[in-house]
Amino acid sequence: MQSRNSSRAVGRPPEADLVDGRVVASYGQRLVVEDSAGQRHPAFVARRGLRLVCGDRVRWLAEDKAGDRAVVERLPRRSELTRPDSRGRGEVLAANITQLVVVCAPSPEPDPFIIDRYLAAAEVMDVAAAIVCNKADLPDAVAAGLLAEFAALGYPVLPASATTGSGLEALRACLAGHCSILVGQSGVGKSSLLNALVPDAELATAGISRATGEGRHRTTATTLHALPGGGELLDSPGVRDFAPALDDPRLAALGFREIVTAAGECRFANCRHMREPGCAVKAAVECGAIAPRRYESYRRLLRLTEDLQRRG
Ligand code: GDP
Ligand code: ZN
């Protein structure tokens, strides 16, 4: 997981020849870009080595052939959503997301460690995070204790139902002004929520497939949808189920905001909060200021990251 990468464009054409835009769908060299007026156009990557993903802010040549936009430059990324590829290296799935929305539901039963890991990914990416408890129409709501724990840490917790539409107004307000992505365990209702929030989501995706000449079988491409109430929502099964991977074990502690706060008082600046003397994090766990479950979650993420680093 990285954040704030810079552009690698070289030898750029004169400023006056370039138009600003946004990648709203990407299929390798084929793209769909949106101009500043919100119009979407087919486009292609016109520079060797220029890697673009959904959400990238780009510039293309104003004078382009046959209405096809020649994208020549990528602007610096505010954030990168990555997942380990088959060889364990980070693959960038989307750029410039500003909010990660973790969806949970009474069924499938929430795994608090998975929720913690998504929240940790948001912290490390330095983007906002919120929790949506979908399927609020079901009688057995998500354990209130678990949600209170996240709310106490300052995360917005929003009950909602994609089926009945309850809570969607509050969710729309939370999404307005952000470029968000819904993440969470399979079956919690991410697609259902997306379809409830973006009425023409499937149509938009089909239109993009036509515009780029990709067949309808390419349903896994990431698409950026404009929300009617403001903000943007990213849709891709691959992105929704991404596994937060950290390059460095030291990043694990950054994923837990209460640990970050307590760590300022640790005796050693490089304290891992495991067995070091004078550890303020362990002291906070012992006196109940940090939930033991969250501390255990931190230890699991630390161990996992160390294992990955040893193997990589
Ligand atoms: P995803 O895997 O997270 O994208 O989940 P889906 O959107 O595919 O939904 C999984 C199942 O949950 C489907 O059978 C949906 O109909 C159902 N579902 C989604 N939202 C709700 C809801 O608010 N209430 C109820 N009762 N079921 C829902
Ligand atoms: Zn410590």
Short mmCIF file of C-alpha atoms and ligand atoms in Angstrom, two decimals:
data_model
loop_
_atom_site.label_atom_id
_atom_site.label_comp_id
_atom_site.label_asym_id
_atom_site.label_seq_id
_atom_site.Cartn_x
_atom_site.Cartn_y
_atom_site.Cartn_z
CA MET A 1 0.00 0.00 0.00
CA GLN A 2 1.45 3.31 -1.05
CA SER A 3 0.17 6.83 -1.06
CA ARG A 4 0.97 10.07 -2.80
CA ASN A 5 3.01 8.78 -5.71
CA SER A 6 4.24 11.28 -8.22
CA SER A 7 3.74 11.44 -11.96
CA ARG A 8 6.37 9.89 -14.18
CA ALA A 9 5.54 11.75 -17.37
CA VAL A 10 8.51 13.04 -19.38
CA GLY A 11 8.95 15.55 -22.19
CA ARG A 12 5.44 16.92 -22.02
CA PRO A 13 3.92 18.92 -24.90
CA PRO A 14 3.22 22.66 -24.48
CA GLU A 15 0.62 23.44 -21.82
CA ALA A 16 -1.83 24.98 -24.31
CA ASP A 17 -2.09 21.67 -26.24
CA LEU A 18 -3.25 19.69 -23.21
CA VAL A 19 -6.73 19.09 -21.81
CA ASP A 20 -7.44 17.88 -18.25
CA GLY A 21 -9.48 14.79 -17.60
CA ARG A 22 -10.12 11.76 -15.48
CA VAL A 23 -9.89 8.05 -16.30
CA VAL A 24 -13.31 6.57 -15.53
CA ALA A 25 -12.59 3.11 -16.96
CA SER A 26 -9.40 1.38 -17.99
CA TYR A 27 -8.77 -1.77 -20.05
CA GLY A 28 -5.00 -1.78 -20.45
CA GLN A 29 -4.24 0.60 -23.34
CA ARG A 30 -7.92 1.45 -23.92
CA LEU A 31 -9.55 4.00 -21.67
CA VAL A 32 -12.66 6.04 -21.13
CA VAL A 33 -11.86 9.56 -19.98
CA GLU A 34 -14.15 12.24 -18.64
CA ASP A 35 -13.56 15.90 -19.46
CA SER A 36 -14.13 18.78 -17.05
CA ALA A 37 -17.71 19.16 -18.33
CA GLY A 38 -18.50 15.56 -17.35
CA GLN A 39 -18.55 14.24 -20.94
CA ARG A 40 -17.09 10.75 -21.40
CA HIS A 41 -14.88 9.89 -24.39
CA PRO A 42 -13.03 6.85 -25.69
CA ALA A 43 -9.28 7.29 -25.29
CA PHE A 44 -5.98 5.44 -25.49
CA VAL A 45 -2.65 5.51 -23.70
CA ALA A 46 -0.38 7.41 -26.10
CA ARG A 47 2.88 7.15 -24.24
CA ARG A 48 4.99 4.06 -23.69
CA GLY A 49 5.34 3.11 -20.03
CA LEU A 50 2.41 5.27 -18.93
CA ARG A 51 0.33 3.06 -16.64
CA LEU A 52 -3.16 4.35 -15.99
CA VAL A 53 -5.92 3.05 -13.77
CA CYS A 54 -9.46 4.11 -13.02
CA GLY A 55 -9.49 7.38 -11.10
CA ASP A 56 -6.24 8.74 -12.55
CA ARG A 57 -6.18 12.44 -13.35
CA VAL A 58 -4.68 12.81 -16.80
CA ARG A 59 -4.00 15.22 -19.65
CA TRP A 60 -4.61 14.50 -23.29
CA LEU A 61 -3.78 16.23 -26.58
CA ALA A 62 -6.42 18.75 -27.57
CA GLU A 63 -5.76 17.97 -31.25
CA ASP A 64 -6.59 14.28 -31.39
CA LYS A 65 -7.40 11.96 -34.23
CA ALA A 66 -10.94 10.81 -34.96
CA GLY A 67 -12.37 11.84 -31.62
CA ASP A 68 -10.12 9.39 -29.81
CA ARG A 69 -8.31 11.10 -26.94
CA ALA A 70 -4.53 10.56 -26.87
CA VAL A 71 -3.63 10.53 -23.19
CA VAL A 72 -0.03 11.62 -22.71
CA GLU A 73 0.35 12.49 -19.06
CA ARG A 74 -0.69 11.38 -15.61
CA LEU A 75 -0.99 13.89 -12.80
CA PRO A 76 0.31 12.96 -9.33
CA ARG A 77 -1.86 10.47 -7.46
CA ARG A 78 -3.43 11.41 -4.15
CA SER A 79 -3.77 7.72 -3.21
CA GLU A 80 -3.35 4.25 -4.65
CA LEU A 81 -5.47 1.22 -3.89
CA THR A 82 -3.24 -1.83 -4.35
CA ARG A 83 -3.51 -5.55 -3.97
CA PRO A 84 -0.82 -8.19 -4.21
CA ASP A 85 -0.69 -9.76 -7.70
CA SER A 86 -0.01 -13.48 -8.28
CA ARG A 87 3.70 -12.92 -7.56
CA GLY A 88 2.99 -11.02 -4.35
CA ARG A 89 3.86 -7.61 -5.79
CA GLY A 90 1.53 -4.66 -5.40
CA GLU A 91 -0.84 -4.11 -8.32
CA VAL A 92 -2.54 -0.71 -8.44
CA LEU A 93 -6.30 -1.17 -8.84
CA ALA A 94 -7.49 2.41 -8.62
CA ALA A 95 -6.13 5.89 -8.00
CA ASN A 96 -7.27 8.97 -6.12
CA ILE A 97 -9.84 7.31 -3.93
CA THR A 98 -10.60 9.57 -0.97
CA GLN A 99 -12.82 7.25 1.07
CA LEU A 100 -13.07 3.54 1.83
CA VAL A 101 -16.54 2.41 2.89
CA VAL A 102 -16.51 -0.93 4.69
CA VAL A 103 -19.82 -2.76 4.28
CA CYS A 104 -20.93 -5.36 6.81
CA ALA A 105 -24.24 -7.12 7.45
CA PRO A 106 -25.83 -9.50 9.96
CA SER A 107 -25.30 -12.21 7.38
CA PRO A 108 -22.67 -13.27 6.44
CA GLU A 109 -21.57 -12.88 10.05
CA PRO A 110 -19.07 -10.01 10.33
CA ASP A 111 -15.45 -10.90 10.92
CA PRO A 112 -14.13 -7.98 13.01
CA PHE A 113 -10.56 -8.73 11.94
CA ILE A 114 -11.49 -8.26 8.29
CA ILE A 115 -13.18 -4.95 9.14
CA ASP A 116 -10.05 -3.87 11.05
CA ARG A 117 -7.86 -4.70 8.06
CA TYR A 118 -9.95 -2.62 5.67
CA LEU A 119 -9.92 0.26 8.14
CA ALA A 120 -6.14 -0.18 8.48
CA ALA A 121 -5.81 0.03 4.70
CA ALA A 122 -7.73 3.31 4.73
CA GLU A 123 -5.50 4.70 7.50
CA VAL A 124 -2.31 3.74 5.69
CA MET A 125 -3.61 5.20 2.41
CA ASP A 126 -4.53 8.31 4.38
CA VAL A 127 -8.13 8.34 3.15
CA ALA A 128 -11.41 8.65 5.07
CA ALA A 129 -13.20 5.51 6.27
CA ALA A 130 -16.79 4.72 7.21
CA ILE A 131 -18.74 1.57 8.07
CA VAL A 132 -22.11 0.70 6.56
CA CYS A 133 -24.24 -1.95 8.26
CA ASN A 134 -26.39 -3.17 5.41
CA LYS A 135 -29.49 -5.41 5.66
CA ALA A 136 -30.88 -3.29 8.49
CA ASP A 137 -34.28 -4.77 7.49
CA LEU A 138 -33.24 -8.15 8.89
CA PRO A 139 -34.32 -8.81 12.49
CA ASP A 140 -30.86 -9.85 13.74
CA ALA A 141 -28.87 -6.63 13.37
CA VAL A 142 -25.08 -6.57 13.57
CA ALA A 143 -23.82 -6.86 17.16
CA ALA A 144 -24.25 -3.39 18.66
CA GLY A 145 -21.14 -3.82 20.82
CA LEU A 146 -18.93 -4.28 17.78
CA LEU A 147 -20.31 -1.19 16.08
CA ALA A 148 -20.03 0.89 19.25
CA GLU A 149 -16.34 -0.02 19.34
CA PHE A 150 -15.78 1.38 15.85
CA ALA A 151 -17.94 4.44 16.51
CA ALA A 152 -15.91 5.16 19.68
CA LEU A 153 -12.78 5.24 17.49
CA GLY A 154 -14.41 7.99 15.44
CA TYR A 155 -15.52 5.99 12.40
CA PRO A 156 -18.98 6.92 11.09
CA VAL A 157 -21.28 3.88 11.41
CA LEU A 158 -24.32 3.97 9.11
CA PRO A 159 -27.18 1.47 9.22
CA ALA A 160 -28.74 0.94 5.77
CA SER A 161 -30.77 -1.43 3.66
CA ALA A 162 -30.30 -1.79 -0.08
CA THR A 163 -33.60 -3.71 -0.14
CA THR A 164 -35.89 -1.22 1.63
CA GLY A 165 -33.85 1.91 0.92
CA SER A 166 -33.62 2.83 4.60
CA GLY A 167 -30.49 4.77 5.55
CA LEU A 168 -29.56 5.51 1.95
CA GLU A 169 -30.01 9.28 2.41
CA ALA A 170 -27.40 9.31 5.18
CA LEU A 171 -25.14 7.13 3.06
CA ARG A 172 -25.49 9.50 0.09
CA ALA A 173 -24.51 12.39 2.36
CA CYS A 174 -21.46 10.43 3.52
CA LEU A 175 -20.45 9.75 -0.11
CA ALA A 176 -21.00 13.29 -1.41
CA GLY A 177 -17.72 15.10 -2.06
CA HIS A 178 -15.73 11.86 -1.96
CA CYS A 179 -14.45 9.35 -4.46
CA SER A 180 -15.41 6.19 -2.58
CA ILE A 181 -15.21 2.46 -2.94
CA LEU A 182 -17.37 -0.12 -1.19
CA VAL A 183 -15.35 -2.97 0.29
CA GLY A 184 -16.26 -5.89 2.51
CA GLN A 185 -16.91 -9.61 2.73
CA SER A 186 -18.67 -11.24 -0.18
CA GLY A 187 -22.46 -11.32 0.21
CA VAL A 188 -22.85 -8.27 2.47
CA GLY A 189 -24.63 -6.36 -0.32
CA LYS A 190 -22.02 -4.16 -2.02
CA SER A 191 -23.47 -4.67 -5.53
CA SER A 192 -26.98 -4.15 -4.21
CA LEU A 193 -25.95 -0.88 -2.57
CA LEU A 194 -24.15 0.29 -5.69
CA ASN A 195 -27.23 -0.41 -7.81
CA ALA A 196 -29.43 1.40 -5.31
CA LEU A 197 -27.10 4.43 -5.30
CA VAL A 198 -26.34 4.52 -9.02
CA PRO A 199 -29.59 3.65 -10.81
CA ASP A 200 -27.94 3.25 -14.23
CA ALA A 201 -24.76 1.51 -13.00
CA GLU A 202 -25.15 -1.53 -15.28
CA LEU A 203 -26.10 0.61 -18.26
CA ALA A 204 -23.06 2.83 -17.73
CA THR A 205 -20.78 -0.19 -17.63
CA ALA A 206 -22.32 -1.59 -20.83
CA GLY A 207 -21.88 1.80 -22.52
CA ILE A 208 -18.23 1.85 -21.55
CA SER A 209 -17.72 -1.64 -22.97
CA ARG A 210 -19.16 -0.42 -26.29
CA ALA A 211 -17.09 2.78 -26.28
CA THR A 212 -13.84 0.89 -25.77
CA GLY A 213 -14.75 -1.94 -28.13
CA GLU A 214 -14.50 -4.45 -25.30
CA GLY A 215 -16.99 -7.26 -25.22
CA ARG A 216 -19.53 -7.61 -22.48
CA HIS A 217 -17.50 -10.50 -21.05
CA ARG A 218 -15.09 -7.91 -19.63
CA THR A 219 -17.29 -7.26 -16.64
CA THR A 220 -14.40 -7.03 -14.18
CA ALA A 221 -13.09 -3.66 -15.40
CA THR A 222 -13.17 -0.90 -12.84
CA THR A 223 -15.70 1.83 -13.52
CA LEU A 224 -16.11 5.19 -11.83
CA HIS A 225 -19.74 6.26 -11.43
CA ALA A 226 -20.89 9.80 -10.73
CA LEU A 227 -23.43 9.77 -7.89
CA PRO A 228 -26.65 11.72 -8.47
CA GLY A 229 -26.30 13.32 -5.02
CA GLY A 230 -22.65 14.27 -5.53
CA GLY A 231 -19.44 12.31 -5.20
CA GLU A 232 -18.19 9.31 -7.09
CA LEU A 233 -18.36 5.57 -6.48
CA LEU A 234 -15.98 3.02 -7.90
CA ASP A 235 -17.22 -0.33 -9.04
CA SER A 236 -15.13 -3.41 -9.67
CA PRO A 237 -15.41 -6.86 -8.13
CA GLY A 238 -11.60 -7.05 -7.99
CA VAL A 239 -11.37 -3.78 -6.14
CA ARG A 240 -14.21 -4.55 -3.77
CA ASP A 241 -12.53 -7.71 -2.53
CA PHE A 242 -8.99 -6.31 -2.48
CA ALA A 243 -6.70 -7.52 0.27
CA PRO A 244 -4.81 -4.70 1.94
CA ALA A 245 -1.10 -5.50 1.63
CA LEU A 246 1.52 -3.41 3.37
CA ASP A 247 5.07 -3.07 2.03
CA ASP A 248 6.61 -2.61 5.44
CA PRO A 249 5.74 -4.12 8.85
CA ARG A 250 6.11 -0.68 10.41
CA LEU A 251 2.99 0.38 8.49
CA ALA A 252 0.87 -2.12 10.48
CA ALA A 253 0.76 0.18 13.54
CA LEU A 254 -0.29 3.13 11.36
CA GLY A 255 -3.46 1.20 10.50
CA PHE A 256 -4.82 1.50 14.05
CA ARG A 257 -5.51 5.08 15.04
CA GLU A 258 -5.68 4.44 18.80
CA ILE A 259 -2.28 2.69 18.61
CA VAL A 260 -0.81 5.64 16.72
CA THR A 261 -2.07 7.96 19.47
CA ALA A 262 -0.71 5.84 22.33
CA ALA A 263 2.62 5.09 20.58
CA GLY A 264 3.75 8.70 21.04
CA GLU A 265 4.44 7.81 24.68
CA CYS A 266 6.42 4.58 24.05
CA ARG A 267 10.00 4.69 25.38
CA PHE A 268 11.47 3.69 22.00
CA ALA A 269 10.58 5.51 18.79
CA ASN A 270 10.80 2.21 16.86
CA CYS A 271 8.68 0.28 19.41
CA ARG A 272 6.74 -2.58 17.79
CA HIS A 273 4.41 -2.72 20.82
CA MET A 274 5.12 -6.40 21.40
CA ARG A 275 7.57 -7.02 24.28
CA GLU A 276 9.50 -3.75 24.48
CA PRO A 277 9.90 -2.14 27.91
CA GLY A 278 8.11 1.16 28.45
CA CYS A 279 5.51 0.41 25.78
CA ALA A 280 2.58 2.82 26.16
CA VAL A 281 0.42 0.75 23.78
CA LYS A 282 0.66 -2.39 25.97
CA ALA A 283 -0.03 -0.22 29.02
CA ALA A 284 -3.13 1.18 27.30
CA VAL A 285 -4.34 -2.35 26.51
CA GLU A 286 -3.81 -3.41 30.13
CA CYS A 287 -5.78 -0.48 31.54
CA GLY A 288 -8.57 -0.98 28.98
CA ALA A 289 -8.00 2.24 27.00
CA ILE A 290 -7.27 0.13 23.89
CA ALA A 291 -9.60 -2.81 23.16
CA PRO A 292 -7.70 -6.13 23.46
CA ARG A 293 -9.42 -7.30 20.27
CA ARG A 294 -8.02 -4.35 18.30
CA TYR A 295 -4.56 -4.96 19.77
CA GLU A 296 -4.79 -8.63 18.74
CA SER A 297 -5.83 -7.47 15.28
CA TYR A 298 -2.72 -5.26 15.11
CA ARG A 299 -0.51 -8.21 16.12
CA ARG A 300 -2.07 -10.39 13.42
CA LEU A 301 -1.51 -7.74 10.75
CA LEU A 302 2.08 -7.21 11.93
CA ARG A 303 2.80 -10.97 11.79
CA LEU A 304 1.20 -11.28 8.36
CA THR A 305 3.21 -8.37 6.99
CA GLU A 306 6.45 -9.76 8.44
CA ASP A 307 5.70 -13.16 6.87
CA LEU A 308 5.05 -11.54 3.49
CA GLN A 309 8.30 -9.58 3.73
CA ARG A 310 10.30 -12.70 4.61
CA ARG A 311 8.84 -14.57 1.62
CA GLY A 312 9.11 -11.60 -0.75
P1 GDP B 1 -21.91 -8.44 -2.52
O1 GDP B 1 -21.27 -9.79 -2.69
O2 GDP B 1 -21.35 -7.75 -1.32
O3 GDP B 1 -21.84 -7.59 -3.76
O4 GDP B 1 -23.45 -8.71 -2.15
P2 GDP B 1 -24.76 -8.66 -3.09
O5 GDP B 1 -25.13 -7.27 -3.42
O6 GDP B 1 -24.54 -9.60 -4.22
O7 GDP B 1 -25.85 -9.23 -2.09
C1 GDP B 1 -25.76 -10.50 -1.51
C2 GDP B 1 -27.16 -10.97 -1.11
O8 GDP B 1 -27.68 -10.13 -0.10
C3 GDP B 1 -28.16 -10.90 -2.26
O9 GDP B 1 -28.99 -12.06 -2.18
C4 GDP B 1 -28.96 -9.65 -1.98
O10 GDP B 1 -30.27 -9.71 -2.50
C5 GDP B 1 -28.97 -9.60 -0.48
N1 GDP B 1 -29.10 -8.24 0.06
C6 GDP B 1 -28.41 -7.14 -0.32
N2 GDP B 1 -28.79 -6.06 0.38
C7 GDP B 1 -29.76 -6.47 1.23
C8 GDP B 1 -30.55 -5.82 2.24
O11 GDP B 1 -30.45 -4.61 2.50
N3 GDP B 1 -31.43 -6.60 2.94
C9 GDP B 1 -31.57 -7.93 2.71
N4 GDP B 1 -32.45 -8.60 3.43
N5 GDP B 1 -30.84 -8.58 1.77
C10 GDP B 1 -29.96 -7.87 1.04
ZN ZN B 2 5.07 0.52 22.14
#
